[in-house]
Amino acid sequence: MNFRAAFAAPSLAALVAGGVLTATPVLAADISMVLGSVGQDAAFMAKEVKLFEEATGHKVTIVPMPASTTDQFGQYRLWLAQGKNDIDVYQTDVIWAPQLADQFLDLSEAAKDVVGAHFPAIIESQTVGGKLVALPIFTDAPGLYYRTDLLEKYGEQPPKTWDELAATAKKIVEGERAAGHKDMWGFVWQGASYEGLTCNALEWVKSSGGGQIVEADGTISINNPEAAGALDRARGWIVDGITPPGVLSYQEEEARGVWQLGNSVFMRNWPYAYGLGSSDDSAVKGKFAAIPLPSVEGQASAATLGGWNLAVSRHSRVQEPATELVLFLTSPEAQKRRAIENSQFPTVMALYDDAELAEKQPVTIMWKDILTNAVPRPSAPTKLKYNEVSSRFWNAAHSVLSGQKTGAAALEELETTLARLQGRGW
Ligand code: GLC
C-alpha cells in the first residue's frame, strides 16, 4: 500500500484547509525537536517529520535523548532554566506539565479547534492554571503480557491475582528449566531507580488496596500495611527466583529484551511492546497476549497512566512554525498511524471507533478499558515537588526490592520525608 496516499495526503489537505498548516510558508524555518526514544519512537517520528517537511517546506531536526524519562527531565529542566533557545519543541511526559508549565507556550488559542477531540482528562492533565502547556501524541497504560503457548502447555489460566501470577510463573519456570531452558524467567518488569519503578510500585500498591502514595486532596497515604505488603511481595518474586535479580536495573527495554527473546513467561510493559513483540524478528511472535495487570483478591487492577505530549519552548525563536509542527504531530491522522505502526494508543476519542484501526491493530479495543481506568501518579497534588516525591518513592521501593529494608520500615521513613517536603509547600 502507498503509505502517503493512504494516510498523509487527506490529512495534510485537511489541515491546510482548516487553517492549521500553511501550504507554502513565507519563510521556511529550521525547527528542532528533542525526544527520548524507547523502541522505535525516534524512527517513527523521523517518518512523520518528513511528511511535515514535505507539506510545509520547513526543516525539522530531531535531537535524540536517552530512553529514561528521569534523565530527560533532568536535562530539559536545566536547559529551560538556562533559556536555551535552539530547542523549539520538547516531547514531554504526562507528569511534567505542572513542573515545566512556566517554560512553555500556552497552546490554548492555536489548538482551540482540536482540543475537544481528545480525552478531556488528558487535556486537563496538560492544563496548568488555565494554560495549555502541551498537546498529546499518545496515551499509555501498561498491561500484563503472557505467553499463550506456555500457559497452554502447563494447563494454566491467565492470572487475575498476584498470587496466581507467582504460582503459575514458578510452575512454568521450574518445568522449563528442568527441560533445559536454563535462561527461563517467570516475570520481568521495571525495577531500576527511576520514574518507571514509581509506575510499577504504584500499581502493586494501588491494586493491593494501599492507595496512591499522595491522594488527590494532598493526603500522604503511603504508610499503610497494604502498601508495605505489596512491596514485600515484589521483593519475594526476586527471592523466589521468579524475577531475575538484574531487574533492579531494568527499564522498559531491558524487560522487553528478556521477554522478546522468549525468556520470560510474564512481562509488565507499556503497549509499545505489543507491536514490537509481533514483529518478524521476535521469538514470541504469535505466542503471546496482553491483559490487565493482576490485583489482590477483592481489589481492582491498577495500571499507571502514562503518555507523551509536545510542548513549544517559550525561548524558541520560531514559535509559529514550531506550533504548526505540534498540531501536525498530534493530529488524528498522525495518532492513527502511530497506533497502527507502533501500538501506541490515541488520545483522540473518535479513533477508538475507527474501523481501519480496529482491523489493523485489534488490541486497541482491549486496551481502551485499561487506558480509561488508568491511575494517575500524584503529579497534580504535589505540583512543583512531584519529581522529588516520586524519587523518594522509587528509592524506598528499590531499598525493599534489594533487601535492604522491609516494606514497613521503608514506608515509615518515606512518610516522614514526604511530610517534610509537604511542610515546605508543594
Ligand atoms: C512510559 C510512560 C511514561 C512513564 C514512563 C516511565 O514512557 O508513557 O508516562 O513516565 O514510561 O518509565
CSV table of C-alpha atoms and ligand atoms in Angstrom, one decimal:
chain,number,residue,atom,x,y,z
A,1,MET,CA,0.0,0.0,0.0
A,2,ASN,CA,1.2,3.5,-0.7
A,3,PHE,CA,1.7,4.9,2.8
A,4,ARG,CA,1.4,8.6,1.8
A,5,ALA,CA,-1.5,8.1,-0.5
A,6,ALA,CA,-3.4,6.1,2.1
A,7,PHE,CA,-2.8,8.3,5.1
A,8,ALA,CA,-0.9,11.5,4.5
A,9,ALA,CA,-2.5,13.3,1.6
A,10,PRO,CA,-6.0,13.8,3.0
A,11,SER,CA,-4.7,14.8,6.4
A,12,LEU,CA,-2.4,17.4,5.1
A,13,ALA,CA,-5.1,18.8,2.8
A,14,ALA,CA,-7.5,18.9,5.8
A,15,LEU,CA,-5.0,20.6,8.0
A,16,VAL,CA,-4.3,23.2,5.3
A,17,ALA,CA,-8.0,23.7,4.6
A,18,GLY,CA,-8.7,24.0,8.4
A,19,GLY,CA,-6.0,26.7,8.6
A,20,VAL,CA,-3.8,24.5,10.8
A,21,LEU,CA,-1.0,24.4,8.3
A,22,THR,CA,0.1,27.0,5.8
A,23,ALA,CA,0.6,25.3,2.4
A,24,THR,CA,3.5,27.4,1.5
A,25,PRO,CA,5.2,29.4,4.3
A,26,VAL,CA,6.5,32.8,3.5
A,27,LEU,CA,9.8,31.8,5.1
A,28,ALA,CA,10.9,28.2,5.7
A,29,ALA,CA,12.0,27.8,9.3
A,30,ASP,CA,14.5,25.4,10.9
A,31,ILE,CA,12.8,23.7,13.8
A,32,SER,CA,14.5,21.5,16.3
A,33,MET,CA,12.7,18.9,18.4
A,34,VAL,CA,14.0,16.9,21.3
A,35,LEU,CA,12.7,13.5,22.2
A,36,GLY,CA,13.7,10.4,24.2
A,37,SER,CA,13.3,7.2,22.3
A,38,VAL,CA,12.0,3.8,23.5
A,39,GLY,CA,11.6,1.0,20.9
A,40,GLN,CA,11.1,2.6,17.6
A,41,ASP,CA,9.9,6.0,18.8
A,42,ALA,CA,12.6,8.0,17.0
A,43,ALA,CA,12.3,6.1,13.8
A,44,PHE,CA,8.6,6.7,13.7
A,45,MET,CA,9.0,10.4,14.5
A,46,ALA,CA,11.5,10.8,11.7
A,47,LYS,CA,9.0,9.5,9.2
A,48,GLU,CA,6.3,11.8,10.5
A,49,VAL,CA,8.6,14.8,10.4
A,50,LYS,CA,9.4,14.1,6.8
A,51,LEU,CA,5.7,14.3,5.9
A,52,PHE,CA,5.5,17.7,7.7
A,53,GLU,CA,8.6,19.0,5.9
A,54,GLU,CA,7.2,17.9,2.5
A,55,ALA,CA,3.9,19.7,3.2
A,56,THR,CA,5.3,22.9,4.6
A,57,GLY,CA,8.8,23.4,3.4
A,58,HIS,CA,10.0,23.8,7.0
A,59,LYS,CA,13.0,21.8,8.1
A,60,VAL,CA,13.0,19.8,11.3
A,61,THR,CA,16.0,18.4,13.2
A,62,ILE,CA,15.4,15.7,15.8
A,63,VAL,CA,17.7,15.7,18.8
A,64,PRO,CA,17.6,12.2,20.3
A,65,MET,CA,17.8,11.8,24.1
A,66,PRO,CA,18.2,8.8,26.5
A,67,ALA,CA,15.2,6.5,26.9
A,68,SER,CA,14.7,7.2,30.6
A,69,THR,CA,12.1,9.8,31.3
A,70,THR,CA,14.0,10.7,34.5
A,71,ASP,CA,17.2,11.5,32.6
A,72,GLN,CA,15.3,13.5,30.1
A,73,PHE,CA,13.5,15.6,32.7
A,74,GLY,CA,16.8,16.4,34.5
A,75,GLN,CA,18.3,17.7,31.2
A,76,TYR,CA,15.3,19.6,30.0
A,77,ARG,CA,14.7,21.3,33.3
A,78,LEU,CA,18.3,22.6,33.2
A,79,TRP,CA,18.1,23.7,29.6
A,80,LEU,CA,14.8,25.5,30.0
A,81,ALA,CA,16.0,27.2,33.2
A,82,GLN,CA,19.1,28.5,31.2
A,83,GLY,CA,16.8,29.8,28.5
A,84,LYS,CA,18.3,27.5,25.8
A,85,ASN,CA,16.9,28.8,22.5
A,86,ASP,CA,18.0,26.2,20.0
A,87,ILE,CA,15.4,23.6,21.0
A,88,ASP,CA,11.9,24.6,19.9
A,89,VAL,CA,9.7,21.6,20.6
A,90,TYR,CA,10.0,19.2,23.6
A,91,GLN,CA,8.4,15.8,23.8
A,92,THR,CA,7.1,15.7,27.4
A,93,ASP,CA,5.9,13.1,29.8
A,94,VAL,CA,2.3,13.3,31.1
A,95,ILE,CA,3.6,14.0,34.6
A,96,TRP,CA,5.8,17.0,33.8
A,97,ALA,CA,3.2,19.7,33.0
A,98,PRO,CA,2.9,21.3,36.5
A,99,GLN,CA,6.7,21.5,36.9
A,100,LEU,CA,7.6,22.9,33.5
A,101,ALA,CA,4.5,25.0,32.7
A,102,ASP,CA,6.3,28.3,33.0
A,103,GLN,CA,8.8,27.4,30.3
A,104,PHE,CA,6.3,26.5,27.6
A,105,LEU,CA,3.9,28.5,25.4
A,106,ASP,CA,0.2,28.5,26.0
A,107,LEU,CA,-1.3,26.4,23.1
A,108,SER,CA,-5.0,27.1,24.0
A,109,GLU,CA,-5.5,29.6,21.2
A,110,ALA,CA,-3.7,27.6,18.5
A,111,ALA,CA,-5.4,24.4,19.5
A,112,LYS,CA,-8.9,25.7,20.1
A,113,ASP,CA,-10.5,23.8,17.3
A,114,VAL,CA,-8.9,20.5,18.1
A,115,VAL,CA,-8.7,20.1,21.9
A,116,GLY,CA,-12.3,19.0,22.1
A,117,ALA,CA,-11.4,15.8,20.1
A,118,HIS,CA,-9.1,14.5,22.9
A,119,PHE,CA,-9.9,12.7,26.1
A,120,PRO,CA,-10.8,15.6,28.5
A,121,ALA,CA,-8.8,14.1,31.4
A,122,ILE,CA,-5.6,14.1,29.3
A,123,ILE,CA,-6.1,17.7,28.2
A,124,GLU,CA,-6.8,18.6,31.8
A,125,SER,CA,-3.5,16.9,32.8
A,126,GLN,CA,-1.7,19.2,30.4
A,127,THR,CA,-3.5,22.4,31.6
A,128,VAL,CA,-1.9,24.3,34.4
A,129,GLY,CA,-3.7,27.4,35.8
A,130,GLY,CA,-5.7,27.7,32.6
A,131,LYS,CA,-2.7,27.4,30.3
A,132,LEU,CA,-2.5,24.5,27.8
A,133,VAL,CA,1.1,23.5,28.2
A,134,ALA,CA,1.3,20.6,25.8
A,135,LEU,CA,-0.7,18.6,23.3
A,136,PRO,CA,-0.8,14.8,23.5
A,137,ILE,CA,0.7,12.5,20.9
A,138,PHE,CA,-0.4,9.3,22.6
A,139,THR,CA,-1.7,7.9,25.9
A,140,ASP,CA,-0.1,5.0,27.7
A,141,ALA,CA,-1.0,2.4,30.4
A,142,PRO,CA,0.7,-1.0,30.9
A,143,GLY,CA,-0.7,-4.5,30.6
A,144,LEU,CA,0.4,-7.9,31.7
A,145,TYR,CA,1.9,-9.7,28.7
A,146,TYR,CA,1.8,-13.5,28.9
A,147,ARG,CA,2.9,-16.5,26.8
A,148,THR,CA,-0.2,-18.2,25.5
A,149,ASP,CA,1.8,-21.2,24.4
A,150,LEU,CA,3.4,-21.9,27.8
A,151,LEU,CA,0.2,-21.4,29.8
A,152,GLU,CA,-1.5,-23.8,27.5
A,153,LYS,CA,1.4,-26.3,27.7
A,154,TYR,CA,1.2,-26.3,31.6
A,155,GLY,CA,-2.7,-26.2,31.7
A,156,GLU,CA,-2.8,-22.7,33.4
A,157,GLN,CA,-5.2,-19.8,33.0
A,158,PRO,CA,-4.1,-16.1,32.7
A,159,PRO,CA,-3.7,-14.9,36.3
A,160,LYS,CA,-6.1,-12.4,37.9
A,161,THR,CA,-4.3,-12.1,41.2
A,162,TRP,CA,-0.7,-11.5,42.1
A,163,ASP,CA,-0.6,-14.9,43.9
A,164,GLU,CA,-1.9,-16.7,40.8
A,165,LEU,CA,0.8,-15.0,38.7
A,166,ALA,CA,3.5,-16.0,41.1
A,167,ALA,CA,2.3,-19.6,41.3
A,168,THR,CA,1.9,-20.0,37.6
A,169,ALA,CA,5.3,-18.4,36.9
A,170,LYS,CA,7.0,-20.7,39.4
A,171,LYS,CA,5.5,-23.8,38.0
A,172,ILE,CA,6.4,-22.9,34.4
A,173,VAL,CA,10.0,-21.7,35.2
A,174,GLU,CA,10.7,-24.9,37.1
A,175,GLY,CA,9.3,-27.1,34.3
A,176,GLU,CA,11.1,-25.2,31.5
A,177,ARG,CA,14.4,-25.1,33.3
A,178,ALA,CA,14.2,-28.9,34.1
A,179,ALA,CA,13.6,-29.3,30.3
A,180,GLY,CA,16.9,-27.5,29.5
A,181,HIS,CA,15.6,-23.9,29.0
A,182,LYS,CA,18.1,-22.5,31.6
A,183,ASP,CA,17.5,-18.8,30.8
A,184,MET,CA,13.8,-19.0,31.5
A,185,TRP,CA,12.3,-16.5,34.0
A,186,GLY,CA,8.8,-16.0,35.3
A,187,PHE,CA,8.1,-12.3,35.4
A,188,VAL,CA,10.0,-9.3,34.2
A,189,TRP,CA,9.2,-5.6,34.9
A,190,GLN,CA,11.0,-2.3,35.6
A,191,GLY,CA,12.9,-2.2,38.9
A,192,ALA,CA,15.7,0.4,38.2
A,193,SER,CA,15.9,3.5,40.3
A,194,TYR,CA,13.8,5.9,38.1
A,195,GLU,CA,10.3,7.0,37.3
A,196,GLY,CA,9.4,3.6,35.7
A,197,LEU,CA,9.8,2.0,39.2
A,198,THR,CA,7.3,4.6,40.6
A,199,CYS,CA,4.8,3.4,38.0
A,200,ASN,CA,5.3,-0.3,38.7
A,201,ALA,CA,5.3,0.1,42.5
A,202,LEU,CA,2.2,2.4,42.4
A,203,GLU,CA,0.4,-0.5,40.5
A,204,TRP,CA,1.4,-3.1,43.2
A,205,VAL,CA,0.3,-0.7,46.0
A,206,LYS,CA,-3.0,0.5,44.5
A,207,SER,CA,-4.1,-3.0,43.4
A,208,SER,CA,-3.5,-4.2,46.9
A,209,GLY,CA,-5.8,-1.5,48.4
A,210,GLY,CA,-2.8,0.6,49.6
A,211,GLY,CA,-3.8,3.9,47.9
A,212,GLN,CA,-1.9,6.2,45.5
A,213,ILE,CA,1.1,7.5,47.6
A,214,VAL,CA,-0.3,11.0,47.9
A,215,GLU,CA,-4.1,11.3,47.3
A,216,ALA,CA,-5.8,13.8,45.1
A,217,ASP,CA,-6.5,16.0,48.2
A,218,GLY,CA,-2.8,16.1,49.2
A,219,THR,CA,-3.1,13.5,52.0
A,220,ILE,CA,0.1,11.4,52.3
A,221,SER,CA,-1.3,7.9,52.4
A,222,ILE,CA,1.6,5.6,51.6
A,223,ASN,CA,2.5,4.4,55.1
A,224,ASN,CA,-0.1,1.5,55.4
A,225,PRO,CA,0.2,-2.3,55.8
A,226,GLU,CA,-1.3,-3.0,52.3
A,227,ALA,CA,1.3,-0.8,50.6
A,228,ALA,CA,4.1,-2.4,52.7
A,229,GLY,CA,2.9,-5.9,51.9
A,230,ALA,CA,2.8,-5.0,48.2
A,231,LEU,CA,6.5,-4.0,48.2
A,232,ASP,CA,7.4,-7.1,50.2
A,233,ARG,CA,5.5,-9.3,47.7
A,234,ALA,CA,7.6,-7.8,44.8
A,235,ARG,CA,10.8,-8.5,46.8
A,236,GLY,CA,9.5,-12.1,47.2
A,237,TRP,CA,9.4,-12.6,43.4
A,238,ILE,CA,13.2,-11.9,43.3
A,239,VAL,CA,13.9,-14.1,46.3
A,240,ASP,CA,11.8,-16.9,44.9
A,241,GLY,CA,13.7,-16.9,41.6
A,242,ILE,CA,10.7,-15.9,39.5
A,243,THR,CA,12.1,-12.5,38.7
A,244,PRO,CA,15.8,-12.1,37.8
A,245,PRO,CA,17.9,-10.2,40.3
A,246,GLY,CA,19.0,-8.0,37.4
A,247,VAL,CA,15.5,-6.4,37.4
A,248,LEU,CA,17.0,-3.9,39.9
A,249,SER,CA,18.5,-2.2,36.9
A,250,TYR,CA,15.8,-2.9,34.3
A,251,GLN,CA,14.0,-0.2,32.5
A,252,GLU,CA,11.4,-0.8,29.8
A,253,GLU,CA,13.8,-2.0,27.1
A,254,GLU,CA,15.7,-4.4,29.3
A,255,ALA,CA,12.5,-6.1,30.3
A,256,ARG,CA,11.4,-6.3,26.7
A,257,GLY,CA,14.8,-7.7,25.7
A,258,VAL,CA,14.3,-10.7,28.0
A,259,TRP,CA,10.7,-11.2,27.0
A,260,GLN,CA,11.2,-10.8,23.3
A,261,LEU,CA,13.9,-13.4,23.2
A,262,GLY,CA,11.4,-15.9,24.7
A,263,ASN,CA,12.9,-15.9,28.2
A,264,SER,CA,10.0,-14.9,30.4
A,265,VAL,CA,6.5,-16.2,31.0
A,266,PHE,CA,5.1,-12.8,32.0
A,267,MET,CA,6.1,-9.2,31.5
A,268,ARG,CA,4.7,-5.9,32.7
A,269,ASN,CA,5.1,-3.3,30.0
A,270,TRP,CA,3.5,-0.5,28.0
A,271,PRO,CA,1.6,-1.0,24.8
A,272,TYR,CA,4.6,-0.2,22.5
A,273,ALA,CA,5.9,-3.7,23.4
A,274,TYR,CA,2.9,-5.3,21.7
A,275,GLY,CA,3.7,-4.2,18.2
A,276,LEU,CA,7.4,-5.0,18.6
A,277,GLY,CA,6.7,-8.4,20.1
A,278,SER,CA,4.6,-9.2,17.0
A,279,SER,CA,7.4,-8.2,14.5
A,280,ASP,CA,9.0,-10.8,12.3
A,281,ASP,CA,12.3,-11.0,14.3
A,282,SER,CA,10.5,-11.6,17.6
A,283,ALA,CA,10.9,-15.0,19.2
A,284,VAL,CA,7.4,-14.5,20.8
A,285,LYS,CA,5.5,-13.5,17.6
A,286,GLY,CA,2.1,-15.2,17.7
A,287,LYS,CA,2.7,-16.7,21.1
A,288,PHE,CA,1.5,-14.0,23.5
A,289,ALA,CA,-1.4,-11.9,24.6
A,290,ALA,CA,-1.9,-9.0,27.0
A,291,ILE,CA,-4.5,-8.5,29.7
A,292,PRO,CA,-5.0,-6.1,32.6
A,293,LEU,CA,-2.4,-6.4,35.4
A,294,PRO,CA,-3.3,-8.6,38.4
A,295,SER,CA,-4.6,-7.3,41.7
A,296,VAL,CA,-5.1,-8.9,45.2
A,297,GLU,CA,-8.4,-10.7,45.7
A,298,GLY,CA,-11.2,-8.2,46.1
A,299,GLN,CA,-9.2,-5.2,44.7
A,300,ALA,CA,-9.3,-3.7,41.2
A,301,SER,CA,-6.4,-4.0,38.8
A,302,ALA,CA,-4.3,-0.8,38.5
A,303,ALA,CA,-2.4,0.5,35.5
A,304,THR,CA,-0.4,3.7,35.8
A,305,LEU,CA,-1.5,6.5,33.4
A,306,GLY,CA,1.4,7.4,31.1
A,307,GLY,CA,1.7,9.1,27.8
A,308,TRP,CA,3.6,11.7,25.9
A,309,ASN,CA,2.9,15.2,24.6
A,310,LEU,CA,4.6,18.0,22.7
A,311,ALA,CA,5.3,21.5,24.0
A,312,VAL,CA,6.8,24.6,22.5
A,313,SER,CA,9.6,26.3,24.3
A,314,ARG,CA,9.0,30.0,25.2
A,315,HIS,CA,12.6,30.5,24.4
A,316,SER,CA,12.1,29.3,20.8
A,317,ARG,CA,12.8,31.8,18.0
A,318,VAL,CA,10.4,30.0,15.6
A,319,GLN,CA,7.3,29.7,17.8
A,320,GLU,CA,4.7,29.7,15.0
A,321,PRO,CA,6.2,27.0,12.8
A,322,ALA,CA,7.0,25.0,15.9
A,323,THR,CA,3.3,25.2,16.9
A,324,GLU,CA,2.3,24.1,13.4
A,325,LEU,CA,4.6,21.1,13.9
A,326,VAL,CA,3.0,20.2,17.2
A,327,LEU,CA,-0.5,20.4,15.7
A,328,PHE,CA,0.6,18.2,12.8
A,329,LEU,CA,2.2,15.5,15.0
A,330,THR,CA,-0.8,15.4,17.4
A,331,SER,CA,-3.4,15.3,14.7
A,332,PRO,CA,-5.9,12.4,14.4
A,333,GLU,CA,-4.1,11.2,11.3
A,334,ALA,CA,-0.7,11.1,12.9
A,335,GLN,CA,-2.2,9.4,16.0
A,336,LYS,CA,-3.8,6.7,13.8
A,337,ARG,CA,-0.6,6.0,12.0
A,338,ARG,CA,1.2,5.7,15.4
A,339,ALA,CA,-1.4,3.3,16.7
A,340,ILE,CA,-1.2,1.1,13.7
A,341,GLU,CA,2.6,1.1,13.3
A,342,ASN,CA,3.8,1.5,16.9
A,343,SER,CA,0.8,0.2,19.0
A,344,GLN,CA,0.8,3.5,21.0
A,345,PHE,CA,-2.7,4.5,21.6
A,346,PRO,CA,-4.7,7.6,20.6
A,347,THR,CA,-5.9,10.4,22.8
A,348,VAL,CA,-8.4,11.4,20.0
A,349,MET,CA,-11.6,9.7,21.2
A,350,ALA,CA,-13.1,9.1,17.8
A,351,LEU,CA,-10.2,6.8,16.8
A,352,TYR,CA,-11.5,4.1,19.1
A,353,ASP,CA,-14.4,3.8,16.7
A,354,ASP,CA,-12.3,3.8,13.6
A,355,ALA,CA,-12.9,0.6,11.6
A,356,GLU,CA,-9.5,0.6,9.9
A,357,LEU,CA,-7.6,1.0,13.2
A,358,ALA,CA,-9.7,-1.8,14.8
A,359,GLU,CA,-8.9,-4.1,12.0
A,360,LYS,CA,-5.2,-3.4,11.8
A,361,GLN,CA,-4.5,-3.1,15.5
A,362,PRO,CA,-7.3,-5.1,17.2
A,363,VAL,CA,-5.6,-4.9,20.6
A,364,THR,CA,-6.6,-1.1,20.7
A,365,ILE,CA,-10.1,-2.1,21.7
A,366,MET,CA,-9.0,-4.3,24.6
A,367,TRP,CA,-6.6,-1.5,25.7
A,368,LYS,CA,-9.2,1.2,25.7
A,369,ASP,CA,-10.6,-0.2,29.0
A,370,ILE,CA,-7.1,-0.2,30.6
A,371,LEU,CA,-6.5,3.3,29.4
A,372,THR,CA,-9.8,4.8,30.6
A,373,ASN,CA,-9.4,3.2,34.1
A,374,ALA,CA,-5.7,4.1,34.4
A,375,VAL,CA,-4.5,5.5,37.7
A,376,PRO,CA,-2.7,8.9,37.7
A,377,ARG,CA,0.6,9.5,39.6
A,378,PRO,CA,0.3,12.3,42.2
A,379,SER,CA,1.8,15.0,40.0
A,380,ALA,CA,-1.3,17.2,40.2
A,381,PRO,CA,-1.5,17.3,44.0
A,382,THR,CA,2.3,17.6,44.6
A,383,LYS,CA,2.8,20.2,41.8
A,384,LEU,CA,6.4,21.5,41.7
A,385,LYS,CA,7.5,18.8,44.1
A,386,TYR,CA,6.4,15.8,42.0
A,387,ASN,CA,9.8,14.8,40.9
A,388,GLU,CA,11.1,14.8,44.4
A,389,VAL,CA,8.1,12.9,45.8
A,390,SER,CA,8.5,10.3,43.0
A,391,SER,CA,12.2,9.9,43.5
A,392,ARG,CA,11.8,9.4,47.3
A,393,PHE,CA,9.1,6.8,46.5
A,394,TRP,CA,11.1,4.9,43.9
A,395,ASN,CA,14.2,4.9,46.2
A,396,ALA,CA,12.1,3.5,49.0
A,397,ALA,CA,10.7,0.8,46.7
A,398,HIS,CA,14.2,0.0,45.5
A,399,SER,CA,15.5,-0.4,49.0
A,400,VAL,CA,12.8,-3.1,49.6
A,401,LEU,CA,13.5,-4.8,46.3
A,402,SER,CA,17.2,-5.1,47.1
A,403,GLY,CA,16.5,-6.5,50.5
A,404,GLN,CA,18.0,-3.5,52.5
A,405,LYS,CA,14.7,-2.7,54.2
A,406,THR,CA,11.3,-4.2,54.9
A,407,GLY,CA,8.3,-2.6,53.3
A,408,ALA,CA,7.1,-1.4,56.6
A,409,ALA,CA,10.4,0.3,57.6
A,410,ALA,CA,10.9,1.9,54.2
A,411,LEU,CA,7.4,3.3,54.1
A,412,GLU,CA,7.5,4.7,57.6
A,413,GLU,CA,10.7,6.7,56.7
A,414,LEU,CA,9.1,7.7,53.4
A,415,GLU,CA,6.1,9.1,55.2
A,416,THR,CA,8.3,11.3,57.3
A,417,THR,CA,10.3,12.5,54.3
A,418,LEU,CA,7.2,13.3,52.3
A,419,ALA,CA,5.6,15.2,55.3
A,420,ARG,CA,8.8,17.3,55.5
A,421,LEU,CA,8.6,18.1,51.7
A,422,GLN,CA,4.9,19.0,52.1
A,423,GLY,CA,5.6,21.2,55.1
A,424,ARG,CA,7.9,23.3,52.8
A,425,GLY,CA,4.9,23.6,50.4
A,426,TRP,CA,4.2,21.8,47.2
B,1,GLC,C1,6.2,5.4,29.7
B,1,GLC,C2,5.1,6.3,30.1
B,1,GLC,C3,5.5,7.5,30.9
B,1,GLC,C4,6.3,7.0,32.1
B,1,GLC,C5,7.5,6.1,31.7
B,1,GLC,C6,8.2,5.5,32.9
B,1,GLC,O1,7.0,6.0,28.8
B,1,GLC,O2,4.4,6.7,29.0
B,1,GLC,O3,4.4,8.3,31.3
B,1,GLC,O4,6.7,8.0,32.9
B,1,GLC,O5,7.0,5.1,30.9
B,1,GLC,O6,9.3,4.8,32.5
